[in-house]
Short mmCIF file of C-alpha atoms in Angstrom, two decimals:
data_model
loop_
_atom_site.label_atom_id
_atom_site.label_comp_id
_atom_site.label_asym_id
_atom_site.label_seq_id
_atom_site.Cartn_x
_atom_site.Cartn_y
_atom_site.Cartn_z
CA MET R 1 41.89 44.44 -28.36
CA GLN R 2 39.43 45.99 -25.95
CA ALA R 3 36.52 44.92 -28.14
CA ALA R 4 37.83 41.34 -28.17
CA ASN R 5 38.04 41.32 -24.38
CA MET R 6 34.47 42.61 -24.18
CA ARG R 7 33.24 39.82 -26.46
CA LYS R 8 35.17 37.25 -24.41
CA ARG R 9 33.62 38.57 -21.18
CA GLN R 10 30.13 38.45 -22.68
CA PHE R 11 30.77 34.85 -23.72
CA HIS R 12 31.81 33.84 -20.21
CA LEU R 13 28.85 35.47 -18.46
CA PRO R 14 26.21 32.97 -19.74
CA MET R 15 28.64 30.14 -19.01
CA GLU R 16 29.06 31.30 -15.42
CA ALA R 17 25.31 31.70 -15.06
CA SER R 18 24.68 28.17 -16.35
CA LEU R 19 27.32 26.72 -14.03
CA LEU R 20 25.80 28.57 -11.11
CA HIS R 21 22.37 27.24 -12.05
CA SER R 22 23.67 23.68 -12.37
CA ARG R 23 25.24 23.86 -8.92
CA HIS R 24 22.15 25.20 -7.25
CA GLY R 25 19.47 23.79 -9.54
CA SER R 26 18.81 20.76 -7.34
CA SER R 27 18.12 22.93 -4.33
CA ASP R 28 15.80 25.12 -6.41
CA ARG R 29 13.80 22.07 -7.40
CA GLU R 30 13.20 21.28 -3.74
CA VAL R 31 11.32 24.55 -3.23
CA PRO R 32 7.65 23.60 -3.61
CA ASP R 33 6.47 26.82 -5.25
CA LYS R 34 5.17 25.30 -8.48
CA LYS R 35 1.46 24.97 -9.08
CA SER R 36 0.36 21.49 -8.09
CA ASN R 37 -2.25 19.53 -10.04
CA PHE R 38 -4.27 16.64 -8.67
CA HIS R 39 -3.16 13.37 -10.29
CA LEU R 40 -6.68 12.20 -11.06
CA ASP R 41 -5.60 9.59 -13.61
CA LEU R 42 -3.04 7.92 -11.34
CA TRP R 43 -5.21 7.96 -8.21
CA PHE R 44 -8.19 6.59 -10.19
CA TYR R 45 -6.15 3.75 -11.73
CA PHE R 46 -4.50 3.09 -8.37
CA THR R 47 -7.83 2.83 -6.52
CA LEU R 48 -9.46 0.80 -9.28
CA GLN R 49 -6.71 -1.79 -9.55
CA ASN R 50 -6.48 -2.08 -5.75
CA TRP R 51 -10.16 -2.94 -5.53
CA VAL R 52 -10.29 -5.21 -8.57
CA LEU R 53 -6.93 -7.00 -8.41
CA ASP R 54 -6.34 -7.13 -4.63
CA PHE R 55 -9.71 -7.03 -2.88
CA GLY R 56 -11.46 -8.77 -5.78
CA ARG R 57 -8.86 -11.53 -6.00
CA PRO R 58 -10.30 -13.91 -3.36
CA ILE R 59 -13.86 -13.05 -4.41
CA ALA R 60 -13.10 -14.13 -7.98
CA MET R 61 -11.76 -17.43 -6.65
CA ILE R 62 -15.02 -18.03 -4.76
CA ILE R 63 -17.46 -16.94 -7.49
CA LEU R 64 -15.91 -18.51 -10.60
CA PRO R 65 -16.60 -22.25 -11.11
CA LEU R 66 -13.90 -24.53 -9.74
CA GLU R 67 -14.01 -26.59 -12.95
CA TRP R 68 -12.50 -23.66 -14.85
CA PHE R 69 -9.46 -23.56 -12.57
CA PRO R 70 -8.42 -27.02 -11.27
CA LEU R 71 -6.71 -27.10 -7.87
CA ASN R 72 -3.39 -28.07 -9.45
CA LYS R 73 -3.43 -25.02 -11.78
CA PRO R 74 -3.35 -21.25 -11.15
CA SER R 75 -6.73 -19.86 -10.18
CA ALA R 76 -8.42 -16.65 -11.36
CA GLY R 77 -7.20 -14.98 -8.17
CA ASP R 78 -3.63 -15.96 -8.99
CA TYR R 79 -3.86 -14.21 -12.36
CA PHE R 80 -5.31 -11.17 -10.58
CA HIS R 81 -2.33 -11.25 -8.21
CA MET R 82 0.14 -11.51 -11.12
CA ALA R 83 -1.43 -8.48 -12.75
CA TYR R 84 -1.31 -6.60 -9.43
CA ASN R 85 2.41 -7.41 -9.04
CA VAL R 86 3.11 -5.78 -12.41
CA ILE R 87 0.68 -2.82 -12.45
CA THR R 88 1.19 -1.58 -8.87
CA PRO R 89 4.99 -1.05 -9.12
CA PHE R 90 4.44 0.72 -12.45
CA LEU R 91 1.86 3.10 -10.91
CA LEU R 92 4.10 3.74 -7.91
CA LEU R 93 6.97 4.68 -10.21
CA LYS R 94 4.70 7.00 -12.20
CA LEU R 95 3.58 8.58 -8.92
CA ILE R 96 7.18 9.17 -7.88
CA GLU R 97 7.92 10.70 -11.31
CA ARG R 98 5.25 13.35 -10.72
CA SER R 99 6.49 14.30 -7.28
CA PRO R 100 7.42 18.00 -7.11
CA LYS R 101 10.34 17.00 -4.91
CA THR R 102 13.37 15.07 -6.14
CA LEU R 103 13.26 11.80 -4.20
CA PRO R 104 16.27 9.51 -3.56
CA SER R 105 16.33 7.20 -6.57
CA SER R 106 18.28 4.42 -4.81
CA ALA R 107 15.68 4.19 -2.04
CA VAL R 108 12.85 4.14 -4.59
CA TYR R 109 14.44 1.37 -6.71
CA LEU R 110 15.22 -0.71 -3.63
CA CYS R 111 11.65 -0.33 -2.39
CA ILE R 112 10.18 -1.32 -5.75
CA THR R 113 12.45 -4.38 -6.01
CA THR R 114 11.59 -5.52 -2.47
CA PHE R 115 7.89 -4.86 -3.10
CA VAL R 116 7.83 -7.10 -6.18
CA MET R 117 9.68 -9.89 -4.38
CA GLY R 118 7.41 -9.73 -1.32
CA ALA R 119 4.24 -9.62 -3.40
CA SER R 120 5.49 -12.62 -5.42
CA ILE R 121 6.19 -14.63 -2.24
CA HIS R 122 2.67 -13.77 -1.07
CA LEU R 123 1.25 -14.86 -4.43
CA VAL R 124 2.47 -18.43 -3.91
CA GLY R 125 1.50 -18.68 -0.24
CA ASP R 126 -1.92 -17.10 -0.76
CA SER R 127 -2.65 -19.31 -3.76
CA ILE R 128 -2.09 -22.48 -1.71
CA ASN R 129 -3.95 -21.03 1.27
CA HIS R 130 -7.11 -20.43 -0.78
CA ARG R 131 -6.99 -23.98 -2.13
CA LEU R 132 -6.80 -25.20 1.45
CA ILE R 133 -9.92 -23.13 2.23
CA LEU R 134 -11.75 -24.92 -0.58
CA SER R 135 -10.70 -28.18 1.09
CA GLY R 136 -12.06 -27.16 4.49
CA TYR R 137 -9.26 -25.05 5.99
CA GLN R 138 -10.62 -22.52 8.51
CA ASN R 139 -8.90 -19.14 8.58
CA HIS R 140 -10.05 -18.26 12.08
CA LEU R 141 -8.05 -21.19 13.51
CA SER R 142 -4.28 -21.56 13.74
CA VAL R 143 -2.49 -23.98 11.41
CA ARG R 144 -2.13 -26.75 14.01
CA GLU R 145 -5.75 -26.41 15.18
CA ASN R 146 -7.26 -26.81 11.71
CA PRO R 147 -9.17 -30.09 11.29
CA ILE R 148 -7.59 -30.87 7.89
CA ILE R 149 -4.07 -30.20 9.18
CA LYS R 150 -3.80 -31.48 12.75
CA ASN R 151 -4.12 -35.18 11.83
CA LEU R 152 -1.57 -35.19 9.03
CA GLN R 153 1.00 -37.98 9.00
CA PRO R 154 3.90 -37.79 9.39
CA GLU R 155 3.46 -34.98 11.88
CA THR R 156 6.43 -33.10 10.42
CA LEU R 157 4.17 -32.17 7.49
CA ILE R 158 2.45 -29.72 9.84
CA ASN R 159 5.76 -27.86 10.14
CA SER R 160 5.78 -27.45 6.37
CA PHE R 161 2.32 -25.88 6.44
CA GLU R 162 3.42 -23.58 9.27
CA LEU R 163 6.40 -22.56 7.12
CA LEU R 164 4.02 -21.85 4.27
CA TYR R 165 1.89 -19.73 6.62
CA TYR R 166 5.02 -17.85 7.72
CA TYR R 167 5.99 -17.07 4.12
CA ASP R 168 2.44 -15.97 3.32
CA GLU R 169 1.46 -13.95 6.39
CA TYR R 170 4.77 -12.70 7.78
CA LEU R 171 7.68 -12.63 5.32
CA GLY R 172 5.56 -11.96 2.24
CA HIS R 173 3.50 -9.27 3.94
CA SER R 174 6.57 -7.57 5.42
CA MET R 175 8.46 -7.43 2.12
CA TRP R 176 5.28 -6.32 0.35
CA TYR R 177 3.89 -3.66 2.69
CA PHE R 178 7.01 -2.05 4.20
CA PRO R 179 8.30 -0.72 0.84
CA PHE R 180 4.74 0.07 -0.27
CA PHE R 181 4.10 2.39 2.68
CA LEU R 182 7.63 3.79 2.52
CA ILE R 183 7.14 4.84 -1.10
CA LEU R 184 3.81 6.46 -0.25
CA PHE R 185 5.47 8.33 2.61
CA LEU R 186 8.41 9.45 0.44
CA TYR R 187 5.95 10.75 -2.11
CA PHE R 188 3.95 12.46 0.66
CA THR R 189 7.03 14.40 1.80
CA GLY R 190 7.06 16.13 -1.58
CA CYS R 191 3.37 17.09 -1.49
CA PHE R 192 3.86 20.53 0.08
CA THR R 193 3.42 23.95 -1.47
CA SER R 194 3.61 27.60 -0.52
CA ILE R 195 0.59 28.38 -2.71
CA LYS R 196 -2.49 28.40 -0.47
CA GLU R 197 -4.85 27.91 -3.40
CA ASP R 198 -3.29 24.49 -4.09
CA SER R 199 -4.23 23.25 -0.62
CA ARG R 200 -7.70 22.21 -1.74
CA MET R 201 -8.95 18.95 -3.19
CA PRO R 202 -11.04 19.08 -6.37
CA LEU R 203 -14.51 17.53 -6.41
CA THR R 204 -13.25 14.44 -8.26
CA ALA R 205 -10.80 13.73 -5.45
CA TRP R 206 -13.64 13.62 -2.89
CA PHE R 207 -15.32 10.87 -4.93
CA LEU R 208 -12.13 8.80 -4.75
CA VAL R 209 -11.08 9.42 -1.14
CA ILE R 210 -13.77 7.22 0.46
CA PRO R 211 -13.12 4.08 -1.68
CA SER R 212 -9.39 4.73 -1.21
CA GLY R 213 -9.72 4.90 2.59
CA LEU R 214 -11.95 1.82 2.59
CA TYR R 215 -9.36 -0.14 0.61
CA TYR R 216 -6.59 0.81 3.03
CA TRP R 217 -8.83 -0.46 5.84
CA TYR R 218 -8.96 -3.83 4.07
CA LEU R 219 -5.22 -3.74 3.42
CA VAL R 220 -4.33 -2.99 7.06
CA THR R 221 -6.75 -5.49 8.62
CA GLU R 222 -6.24 -8.37 6.20
CA GLY R 223 -2.50 -7.77 5.98
CA GLN R 224 -2.17 -7.46 9.79
CA ILE R 225 0.00 -4.36 9.41
CA PHE R 226 -1.67 -1.98 11.87
CA ILE R 227 1.64 -1.02 13.51
CA LEU R 228 3.23 -0.21 10.14
CA TYR R 229 0.16 1.78 9.10
CA ILE R 230 -0.11 3.77 12.33
CA PHE R 231 3.60 4.64 12.32
CA THR R 232 3.27 5.82 8.70
CA PHE R 233 0.22 7.89 9.63
CA PHE R 234 2.01 9.47 12.61
CA ALA R 235 5.05 10.18 10.41
CA MET R 236 2.77 11.92 7.91
CA MET R 237 1.22 14.04 10.67
CA ALA R 238 4.67 14.91 12.04
CA THR R 239 5.79 15.96 8.55
CA VAL R 240 2.75 18.22 8.23
CA MET R 241 3.57 19.88 11.58
CA HIS R 242 7.22 20.32 10.57
CA GLN R 243 6.41 21.85 7.18
CA LYS R 244 3.83 24.13 8.75
CA ARG R 245 6.68 25.90 10.56
CA LYS R 246 8.13 26.68 7.14
CA ARG R 247 4.74 28.07 6.11
CA LEU R 248 4.17 25.22 3.69
CA VAL R 249 0.84 23.43 3.30
CA LEU R 250 -0.24 20.15 1.74
CA ASP R 251 -1.24 20.21 -1.90
CA SER R 252 -4.27 18.33 -3.22
CA ASN R 253 -2.38 15.03 -3.62
CA GLY R 254 -1.01 15.17 -0.07
CA LEU R 255 -4.48 15.96 1.28
CA PHE R 256 -5.87 12.99 -0.64
CA LEU R 257 -3.38 10.63 1.00
CA LEU R 258 -3.86 12.12 4.47
CA TYR R 259 -7.67 12.00 4.28
CA SER R 260 -7.57 8.43 2.95
CA PHE R 261 -5.44 7.34 5.91
CA SER R 262 -7.71 9.23 8.33
CA ILE R 263 -10.80 7.42 6.99
CA THR R 264 -8.89 4.16 7.36
CA LEU R 265 -8.19 4.85 11.04
CA ALA R 266 -11.87 5.58 11.71
CA LEU R 267 -12.96 2.36 9.94
CA ILE R 268 -10.42 0.27 11.87
CA ALA R 269 -11.74 1.69 15.16
CA ILE R 270 -15.32 0.77 14.18
CA TRP R 271 -14.24 -2.71 13.00
CA VAL R 272 -12.39 -3.48 16.25
CA ALA R 273 -15.25 -2.13 18.38
CA CYS R 274 -17.79 -4.37 16.61
CA LEU R 275 -15.67 -7.52 17.13
CA TRP R 276 -14.27 -6.63 20.55
CA ASN R 277 -16.14 -9.38 22.42
CA ASP R 278 -15.70 -12.16 19.84
CA LYS R 279 -14.07 -14.90 21.93
CA ILE R 280 -13.01 -17.10 18.99
CA LEU R 281 -11.29 -14.28 17.11
CA ARG R 282 -9.76 -13.10 20.39
CA LYS R 283 -8.11 -16.49 20.69
CA LYS R 284 -6.53 -16.23 17.22
CA TYR R 285 -5.45 -12.61 17.72
CA PRO R 286 -4.14 -12.39 21.29
CA GLY R 287 -2.16 -9.50 22.64
CA VAL R 288 -2.67 -5.78 23.06
CA ILE R 289 -3.27 -5.00 19.38
CA TYR R 290 -6.47 -6.75 18.34
CA VAL R 291 -7.31 -6.25 14.65
CA PRO R 292 -9.10 -9.31 13.17
CA GLU R 293 -8.79 -10.19 9.50
CA PRO R 294 -11.94 -9.78 7.36
CA TRP R 295 -11.50 -13.23 5.81
CA SER R 296 -11.23 -14.82 9.25
CA PHE R 297 -14.53 -13.15 10.08
CA TYR R 298 -15.94 -14.49 6.80
CA THR R 299 -14.97 -18.13 7.42
CA LEU R 300 -16.17 -17.97 11.06
CA HIS R 301 -19.49 -16.11 10.82
CA ILE R 302 -20.58 -16.16 7.17
CA LYS R 303 -19.26 -19.27 5.42
CA SER R 304 -19.94 -21.54 8.44
CA ALA R 305 -23.52 -20.25 8.63
CA HIS R 306 -24.35 -21.58 5.15
#
């Protein structure tokens, strides 16, 4: 009888241990004491597709012959945008999967869904906008001031083009960039470790950080999302200060993001300083925050000069 009780007790001990682990396992996973590896593959693919599919999109539309892509059909840039709308959410999800910290799945799924919808709205608006540029539309002017728009009849057609501009530059950008930066920030909150040796970037990361920072400069200036970017950057800095009190430091992936955003801030400051006295761009971008779009600069100072 005593031997049976002993066997029964030995059987229950592993069960109790497993139950205890299941109850507290989630909190154990939040402790960033695992060795962190730099996600070279994801950051490389992420940077490459950003440059090719996003930055290269309008360039492809300018370089490739117009005969290949009639104005009533999708252009090369539109196909680039479609590929971006599929690949970027996939890479963001893979990035979240590798986070050492368990992130709220509902927030991630909602962000990804909103991101895809916003990027798709922007795809349509941007596609029409670039066709207007080929017809003489000038990006540095407002919709109503553009020569090809202001004389339209009936005049209510101008309202339709202003609605298109709203979908492209405001609604599309907001639904695209808000979840994008939120996902990056959520991922950043998990990039902390108690292992000091992990708080160093490998050599390969230094080769990627400059093109990454340069791309975010383009994203912030062309997307007109400086306020969103600067709030995200300040939130990242505040998180670093908070985690420092817990004696936690950024791992290599967190450092990569932070350094990329720091380079972006420096480039934006240089960009604004160079165009500070441009009266025409000042007219299009009034107000306290003056961050001109690169393509407005292109249509004003480069395309018009040829």
